[in-house]
Coordinates of C-alpha atoms and ligand atoms in Angstrom, one line a residue:
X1 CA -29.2 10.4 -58.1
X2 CA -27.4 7.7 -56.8
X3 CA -30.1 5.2 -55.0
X4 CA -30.0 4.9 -51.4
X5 CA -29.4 1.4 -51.1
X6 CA -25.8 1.5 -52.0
X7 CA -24.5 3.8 -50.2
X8 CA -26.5 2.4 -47.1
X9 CA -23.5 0.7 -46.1
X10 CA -20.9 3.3 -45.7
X11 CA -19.4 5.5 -42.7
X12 CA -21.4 8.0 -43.2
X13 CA -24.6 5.9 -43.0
X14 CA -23.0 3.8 -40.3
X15 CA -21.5 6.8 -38.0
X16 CA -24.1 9.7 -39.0
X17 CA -24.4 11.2 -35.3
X18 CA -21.0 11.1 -35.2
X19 CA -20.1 12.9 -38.2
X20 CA -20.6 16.5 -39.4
X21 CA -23.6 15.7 -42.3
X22 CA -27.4 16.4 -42.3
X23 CA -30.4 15.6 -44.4
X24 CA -28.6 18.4 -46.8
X25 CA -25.2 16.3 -47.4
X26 CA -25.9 14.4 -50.6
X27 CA -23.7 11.2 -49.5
X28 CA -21.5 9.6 -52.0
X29 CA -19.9 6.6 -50.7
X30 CA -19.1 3.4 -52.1
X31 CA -19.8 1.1 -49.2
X32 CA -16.3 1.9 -48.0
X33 CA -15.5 1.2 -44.3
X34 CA -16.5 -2.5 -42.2
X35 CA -13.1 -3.6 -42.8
X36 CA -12.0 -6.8 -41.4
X37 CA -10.4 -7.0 -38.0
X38 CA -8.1 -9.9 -39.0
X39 CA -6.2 -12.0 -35.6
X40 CA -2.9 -13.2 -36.4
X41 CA -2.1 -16.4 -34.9
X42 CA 2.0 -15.5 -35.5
X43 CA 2.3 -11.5 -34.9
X44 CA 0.2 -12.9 -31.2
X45 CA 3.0 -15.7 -30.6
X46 CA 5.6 -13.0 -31.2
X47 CA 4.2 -11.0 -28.7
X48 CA 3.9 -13.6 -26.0
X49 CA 2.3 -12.8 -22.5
X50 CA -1.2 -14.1 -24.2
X51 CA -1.3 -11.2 -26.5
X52 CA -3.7 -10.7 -28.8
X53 CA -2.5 -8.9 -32.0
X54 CA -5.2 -8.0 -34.9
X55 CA -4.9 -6.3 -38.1
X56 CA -7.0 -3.7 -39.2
X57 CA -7.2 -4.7 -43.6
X58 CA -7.9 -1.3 -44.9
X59 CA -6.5 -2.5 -48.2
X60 CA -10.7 -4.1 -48.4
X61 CA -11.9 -0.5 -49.0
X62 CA -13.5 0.1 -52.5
X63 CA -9.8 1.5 -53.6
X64 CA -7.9 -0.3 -51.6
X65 CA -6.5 1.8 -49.4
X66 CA -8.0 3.9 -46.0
X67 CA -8.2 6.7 -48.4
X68 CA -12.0 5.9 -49.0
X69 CA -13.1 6.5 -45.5
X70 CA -12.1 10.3 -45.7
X71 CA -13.1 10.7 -49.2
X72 CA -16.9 9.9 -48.6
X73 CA -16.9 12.8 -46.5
X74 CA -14.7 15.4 -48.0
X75 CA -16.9 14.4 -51.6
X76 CA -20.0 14.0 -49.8
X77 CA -19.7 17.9 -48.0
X78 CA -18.0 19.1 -51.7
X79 CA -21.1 18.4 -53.1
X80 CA -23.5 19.4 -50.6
X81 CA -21.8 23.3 -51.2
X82 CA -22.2 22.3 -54.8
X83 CA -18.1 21.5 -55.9
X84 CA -17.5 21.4 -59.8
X85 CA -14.4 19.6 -59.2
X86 CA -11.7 18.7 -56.7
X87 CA -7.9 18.8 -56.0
X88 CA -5.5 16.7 -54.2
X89 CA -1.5 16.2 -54.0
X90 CA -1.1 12.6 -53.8
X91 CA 1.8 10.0 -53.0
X92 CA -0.8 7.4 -55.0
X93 CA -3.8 6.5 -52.7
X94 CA -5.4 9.6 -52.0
X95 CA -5.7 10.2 -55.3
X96 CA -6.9 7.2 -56.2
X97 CA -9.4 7.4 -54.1
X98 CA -10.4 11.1 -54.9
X99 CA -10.6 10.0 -58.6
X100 CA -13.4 7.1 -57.9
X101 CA -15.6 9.2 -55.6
X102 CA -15.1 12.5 -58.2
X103 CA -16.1 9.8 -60.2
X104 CA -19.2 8.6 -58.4
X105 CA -20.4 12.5 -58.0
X106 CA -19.9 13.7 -61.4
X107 CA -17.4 15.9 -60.5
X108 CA -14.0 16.8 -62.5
X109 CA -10.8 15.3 -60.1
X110 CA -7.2 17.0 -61.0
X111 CA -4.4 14.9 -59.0
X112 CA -1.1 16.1 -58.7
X113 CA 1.3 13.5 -58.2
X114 CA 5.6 13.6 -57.8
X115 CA 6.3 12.3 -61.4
X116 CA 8.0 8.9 -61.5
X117 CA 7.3 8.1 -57.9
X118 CA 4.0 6.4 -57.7
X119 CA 2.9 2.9 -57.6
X120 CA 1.8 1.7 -60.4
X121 CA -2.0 0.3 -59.5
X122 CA -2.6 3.7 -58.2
X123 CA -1.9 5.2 -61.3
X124 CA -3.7 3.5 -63.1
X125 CA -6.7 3.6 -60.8
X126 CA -5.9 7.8 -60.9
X127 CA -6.5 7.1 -64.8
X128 CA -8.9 4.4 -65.0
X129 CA -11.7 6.4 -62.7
X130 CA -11.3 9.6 -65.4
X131 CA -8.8 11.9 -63.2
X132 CA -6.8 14.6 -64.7
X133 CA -3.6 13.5 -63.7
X134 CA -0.2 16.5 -63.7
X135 CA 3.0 14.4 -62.8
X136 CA 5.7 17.2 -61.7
X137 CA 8.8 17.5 -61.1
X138 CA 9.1 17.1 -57.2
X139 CA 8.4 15.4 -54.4
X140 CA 4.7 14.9 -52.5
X141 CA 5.6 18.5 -50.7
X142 CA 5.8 20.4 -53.4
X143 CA 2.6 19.1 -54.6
X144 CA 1.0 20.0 -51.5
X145 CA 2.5 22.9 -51.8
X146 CA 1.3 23.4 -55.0
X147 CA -2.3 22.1 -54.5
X148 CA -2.7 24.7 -51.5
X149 CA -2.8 27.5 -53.8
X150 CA -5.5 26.0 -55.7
X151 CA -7.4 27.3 -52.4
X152 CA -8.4 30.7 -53.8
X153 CA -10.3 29.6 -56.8
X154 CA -13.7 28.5 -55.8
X155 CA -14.8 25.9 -58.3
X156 CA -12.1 23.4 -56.7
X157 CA -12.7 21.9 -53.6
X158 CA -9.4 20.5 -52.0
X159 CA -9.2 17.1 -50.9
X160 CA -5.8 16.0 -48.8
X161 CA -6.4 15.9 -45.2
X162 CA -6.0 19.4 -45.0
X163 CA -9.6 19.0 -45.9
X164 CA -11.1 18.7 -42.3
X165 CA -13.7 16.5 -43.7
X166 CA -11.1 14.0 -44.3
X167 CA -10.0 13.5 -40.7
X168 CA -13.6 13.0 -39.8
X169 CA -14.1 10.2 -42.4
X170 CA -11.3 8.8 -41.0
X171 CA -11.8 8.2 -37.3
X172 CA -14.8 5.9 -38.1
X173 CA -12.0 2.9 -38.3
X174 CA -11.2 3.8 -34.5
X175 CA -15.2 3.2 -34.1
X176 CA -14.9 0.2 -35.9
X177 CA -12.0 -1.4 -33.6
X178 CA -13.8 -0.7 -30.5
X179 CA -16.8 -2.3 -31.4
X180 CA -15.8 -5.3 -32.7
X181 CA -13.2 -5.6 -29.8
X182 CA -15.9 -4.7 -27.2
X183 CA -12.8 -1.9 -26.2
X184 CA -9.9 0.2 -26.8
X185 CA -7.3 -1.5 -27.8
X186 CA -3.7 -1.3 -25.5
X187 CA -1.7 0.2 -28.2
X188 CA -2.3 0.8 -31.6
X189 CA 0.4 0.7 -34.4
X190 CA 0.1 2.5 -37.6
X191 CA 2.6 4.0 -40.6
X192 CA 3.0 7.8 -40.5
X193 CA 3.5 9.8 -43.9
X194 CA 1.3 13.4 -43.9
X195 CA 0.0 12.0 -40.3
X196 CA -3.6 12.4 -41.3
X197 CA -4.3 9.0 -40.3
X198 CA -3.1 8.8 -37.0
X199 CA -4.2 12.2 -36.0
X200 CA -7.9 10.5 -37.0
X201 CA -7.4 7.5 -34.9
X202 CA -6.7 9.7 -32.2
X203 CA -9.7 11.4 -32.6
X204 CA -12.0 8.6 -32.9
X205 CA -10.3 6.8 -29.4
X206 CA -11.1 9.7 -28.1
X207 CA -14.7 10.6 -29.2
X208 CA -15.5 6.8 -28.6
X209 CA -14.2 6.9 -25.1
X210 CA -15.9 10.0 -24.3
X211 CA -19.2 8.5 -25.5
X212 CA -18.7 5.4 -23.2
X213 CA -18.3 3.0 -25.8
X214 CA -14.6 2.1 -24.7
X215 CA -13.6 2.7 -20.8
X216 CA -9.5 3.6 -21.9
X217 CA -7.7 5.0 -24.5
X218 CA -4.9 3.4 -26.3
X219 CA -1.1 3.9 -26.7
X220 CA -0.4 5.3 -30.4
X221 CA 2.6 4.1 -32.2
X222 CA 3.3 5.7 -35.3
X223 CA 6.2 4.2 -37.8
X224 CA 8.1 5.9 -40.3
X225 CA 10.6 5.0 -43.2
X226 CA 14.0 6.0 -42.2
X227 CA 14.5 7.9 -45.0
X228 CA 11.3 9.8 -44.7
X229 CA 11.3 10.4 -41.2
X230 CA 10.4 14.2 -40.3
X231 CA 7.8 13.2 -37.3
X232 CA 10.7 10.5 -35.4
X233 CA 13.6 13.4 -36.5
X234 CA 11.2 16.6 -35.5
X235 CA 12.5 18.2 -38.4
X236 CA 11.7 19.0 -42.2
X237 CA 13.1 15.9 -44.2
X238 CA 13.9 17.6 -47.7
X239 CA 14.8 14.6 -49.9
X240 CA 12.8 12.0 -48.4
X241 CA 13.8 8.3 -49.7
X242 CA 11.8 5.1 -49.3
X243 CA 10.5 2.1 -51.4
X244 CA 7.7 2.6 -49.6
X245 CA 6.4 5.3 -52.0
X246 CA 3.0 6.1 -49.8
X247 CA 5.0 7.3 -47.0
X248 CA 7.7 9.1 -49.1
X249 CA 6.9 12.5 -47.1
X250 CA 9.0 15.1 -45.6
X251 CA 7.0 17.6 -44.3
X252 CA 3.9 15.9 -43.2
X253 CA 0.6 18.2 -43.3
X254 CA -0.9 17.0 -40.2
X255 CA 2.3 17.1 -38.2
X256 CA 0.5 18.8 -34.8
X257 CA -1.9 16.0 -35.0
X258 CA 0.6 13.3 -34.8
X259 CA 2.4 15.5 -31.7
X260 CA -0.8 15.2 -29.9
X261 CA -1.8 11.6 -30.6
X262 CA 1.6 10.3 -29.1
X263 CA 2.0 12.8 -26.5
X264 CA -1.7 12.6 -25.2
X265 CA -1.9 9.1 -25.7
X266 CA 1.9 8.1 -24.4
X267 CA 2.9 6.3 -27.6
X268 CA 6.0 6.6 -29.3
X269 CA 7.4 7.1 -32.8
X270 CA 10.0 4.9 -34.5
X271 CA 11.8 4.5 -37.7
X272 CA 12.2 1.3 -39.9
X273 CA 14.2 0.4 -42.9
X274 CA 13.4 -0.5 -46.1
X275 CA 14.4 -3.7 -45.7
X276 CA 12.9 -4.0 -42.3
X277 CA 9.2 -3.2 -44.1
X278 CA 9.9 -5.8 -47.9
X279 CA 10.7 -8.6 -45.2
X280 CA 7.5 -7.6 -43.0
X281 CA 5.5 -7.4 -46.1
X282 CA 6.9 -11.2 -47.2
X283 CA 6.4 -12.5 -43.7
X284 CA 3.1 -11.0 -43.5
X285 CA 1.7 -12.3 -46.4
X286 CA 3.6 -16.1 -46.5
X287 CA 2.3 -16.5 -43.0
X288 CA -1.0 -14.3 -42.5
X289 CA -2.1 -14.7 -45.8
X290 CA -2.7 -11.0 -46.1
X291 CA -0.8 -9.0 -48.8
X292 CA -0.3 -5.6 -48.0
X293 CA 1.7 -2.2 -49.6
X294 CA 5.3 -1.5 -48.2
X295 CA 3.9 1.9 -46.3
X296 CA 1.4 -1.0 -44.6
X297 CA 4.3 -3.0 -43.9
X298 CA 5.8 -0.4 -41.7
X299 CA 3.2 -1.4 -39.4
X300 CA 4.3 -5.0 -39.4
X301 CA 7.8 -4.1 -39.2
X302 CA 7.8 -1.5 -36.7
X303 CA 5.8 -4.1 -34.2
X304 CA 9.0 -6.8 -34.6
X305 CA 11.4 -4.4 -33.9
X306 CA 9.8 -3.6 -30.9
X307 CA 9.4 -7.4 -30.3
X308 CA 12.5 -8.1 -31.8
X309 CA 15.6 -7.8 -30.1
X310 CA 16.5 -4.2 -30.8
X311 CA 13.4 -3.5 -29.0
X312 CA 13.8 0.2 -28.7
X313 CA 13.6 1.8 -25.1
X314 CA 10.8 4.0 -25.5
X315 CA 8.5 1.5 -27.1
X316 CA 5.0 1.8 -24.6
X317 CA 4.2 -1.8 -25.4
X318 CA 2.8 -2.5 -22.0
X319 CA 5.3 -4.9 -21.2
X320 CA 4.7 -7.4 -18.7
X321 CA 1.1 -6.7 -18.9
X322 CA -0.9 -10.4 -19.4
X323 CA -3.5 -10.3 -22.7
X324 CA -2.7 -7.1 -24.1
X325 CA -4.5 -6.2 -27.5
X326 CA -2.4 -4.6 -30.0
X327 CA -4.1 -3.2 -33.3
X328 CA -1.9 -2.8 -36.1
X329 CA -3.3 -0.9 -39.1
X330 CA -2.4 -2.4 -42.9
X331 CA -3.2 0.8 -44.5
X332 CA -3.1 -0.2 -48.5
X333 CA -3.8 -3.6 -50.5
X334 CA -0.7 -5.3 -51.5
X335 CA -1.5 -5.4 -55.1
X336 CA -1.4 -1.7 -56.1
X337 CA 2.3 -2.1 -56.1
X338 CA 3.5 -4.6 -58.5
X339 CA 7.0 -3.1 -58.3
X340 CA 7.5 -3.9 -54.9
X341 CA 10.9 -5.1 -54.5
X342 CA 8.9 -8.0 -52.3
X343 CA 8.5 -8.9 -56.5
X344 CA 11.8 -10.7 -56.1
X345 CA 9.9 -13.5 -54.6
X346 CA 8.6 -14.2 -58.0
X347 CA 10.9 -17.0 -59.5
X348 CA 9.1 -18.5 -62.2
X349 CA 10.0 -22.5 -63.0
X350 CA 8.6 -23.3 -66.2
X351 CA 8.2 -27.5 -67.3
X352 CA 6.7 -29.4 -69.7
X353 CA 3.5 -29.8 -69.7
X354 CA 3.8 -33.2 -68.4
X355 CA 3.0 -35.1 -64.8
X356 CA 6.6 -35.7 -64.5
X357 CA 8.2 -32.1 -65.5
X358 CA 5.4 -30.6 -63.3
X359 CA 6.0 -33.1 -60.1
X360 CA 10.3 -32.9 -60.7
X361 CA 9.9 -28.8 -60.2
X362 CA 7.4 -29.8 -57.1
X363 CA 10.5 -32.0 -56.0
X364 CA 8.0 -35.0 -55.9
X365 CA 9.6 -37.1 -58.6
Ligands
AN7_1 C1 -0.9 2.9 -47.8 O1 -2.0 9.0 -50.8 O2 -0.4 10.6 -48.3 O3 0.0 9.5 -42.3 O4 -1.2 11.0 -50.8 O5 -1.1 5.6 -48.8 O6 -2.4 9.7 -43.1 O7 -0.5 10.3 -44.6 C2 -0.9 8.3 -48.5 C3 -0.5 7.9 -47.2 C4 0.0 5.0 -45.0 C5 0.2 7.4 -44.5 N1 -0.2 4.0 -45.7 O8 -0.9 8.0 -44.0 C6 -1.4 9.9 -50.3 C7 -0.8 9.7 -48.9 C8 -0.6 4.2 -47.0 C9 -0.7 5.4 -47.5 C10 -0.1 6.3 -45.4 C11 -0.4 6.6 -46.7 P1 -1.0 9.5 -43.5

């Protein structure tokens, strides 16, 4: 029995009316959720027009990723119709997070991961938490592929956002932004790879604003690597390609989700390139201070371009509007990917152990 006091924290505890539990739902959580709503100072002065521009650090979730918000709910309902063990496809964060709150339950967590293709923190998270992890041969599709026929055998529950639990989980970031902005933001930016995320967002705007907690709805903007760009292409990408191994998807599960979100909500959907998302990640972190995964990055990146001077023509970015508020979500900590090729920046100076090797590297002498 895990005791009530730590997992009085969570979503679930924090968004229970909103969410599909009851007294019967055993929660599992791991005080996931509360994320800091961070301002930054330089992504505002970009902007211009007295914008306001905040970032939503979802890389402060117990895993480090946004993965944790749906996972307390789709672990939380697998218990409650008593799951022996779970199932997911995974481009590294779902799994990871699938692994620790398997973990948490006492449950058995399989992950099925594209081999070769996954960050390494995420793998060894997958690992560390006691997953059973299959690396095959093929990409994050065929995994989900593969993972979907796992839905005839009972014992497994299935945990990708397919998993409608997941979704729900989800949304409660949306709850979070309005409440500590007092409103819906203008526009909201976030990366796109199965497009569960966004399609949650959506949901939560929307449930919030129906509520009365928020008097509009924002703009979505989804960004994508160019190499792994099925939503921006509206087509099937078969070889997706991007350092930004979270987002490496081609045929994204929640696909009519993300259709809504930016139709409904009059957003947009752009590409950016790997180099676009290492630079955003290095700017983001040398000048923010907050270190975030390349699929985060996209985020970052897919905002300057629109600010930028190839600001594409069907960006919504309300432009001439005075104090807009622009969210952008950083969906995954920076330190699950070590092998970033933002790792470049790491040029190492040794000295002497001396006052005057150390200040001649500091260019002091
Ligand atoms: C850091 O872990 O799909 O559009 O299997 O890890 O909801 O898929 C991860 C996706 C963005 C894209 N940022 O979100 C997985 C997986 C990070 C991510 C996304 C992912 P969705």
């Amino acid at each position: 029995m895990i005791p009530k006091t730590l997992h009085d924290r969570g979503v679930i505890s924090r968004y229970r009316s909103f969410l599909p539990v009851s007294e019967a739902t055993p929660v599992v959580s791991l005080n996931e959720g509360s994320t800091p709503l961070i301002h930054s100072p330089w992504l505002s002065g970009v902007a211009g027009d007295g914008a306001e521009v905040y970032l939503k650090y979802e890389g402060l979730n117990p895993t480090g990723s946004f993965k944790d918000r749906g996972m307390t709910m789709a672990i939380s309902k697998a218990a409650e119709r008593g799951a022996k063990a779970v199932i997911c496809a995974s481009t590294g964060n779902t799994s990871a997070a699938a692994a620790a709150y398997a973990a948490r339950a006492g449950m058995r967590c399989a992950v099925i991961l594209p081999a070769g293709k996954i960050a390494a923190g995420k793998l060894l998270q997958a690992f560390i938490y006691g997953a059973d992890v299959v690396a095959i041969r093929g990409n994050f599709d065929d995994a989900l592929d593969l993972v979907r026929e796992f839905s005839a055998r009972e014992e497994f529950e299935i945990v990708n956002s397919i998993n409608p639990f997941r979704i729900q989980g989800q949304k409660t970031a949306s709850f979070e932004i309005i409440e500590e902005l007092g409103e819906a933001p203008d526009l909201h930016i976030l990366p796109v790879g199965n497009a569960g995320n966004i399609t949650a967002y959506w949901l939560g705007y929307r449930e919030f604003f129906e509520a009365g907690k928020s008097s509009r709805l924002p703009k979505m903007v989804g960004i994508q690597a160019a190499g792994s760009a099925p939503v921006y292409l509206d087509r099937v990408v078969e070889e997706p390609e991007t350092i930004a191994s979270a987002i490496r998807i081609g045929n994204p599960a929640s696909w009519d989700g993300a259709r809504a979100a930016l139709r409904d909500s009059g957003g947009a959907v752009d590409v950016v390139t790997d180099e676009e998302i290492v630079q955003a990640q290095i700017l983001l972190a040398s000048r923010d201070g907050i270190f975030v995964e390349p699929a985060s990055a996209a985020s970052v990146a897919g905002f300057l371009k629109c600010h930028g001077k190839a600001r594409c023509a069907k960006c919504p970015f309300p432009a001439g509007k005075a104090n807009a508020k622009i969210v952008l979500t950083v969906t995954g900590h920076g330190l699950k990917d070590p092998g970033t090729p933002a790792a470049k920046e790491m040029r190492i100076t040794e000295a002497d152990a001396t006052l005057e090797a150390v200040l001649s590297v500091l260019k002091l002498a």
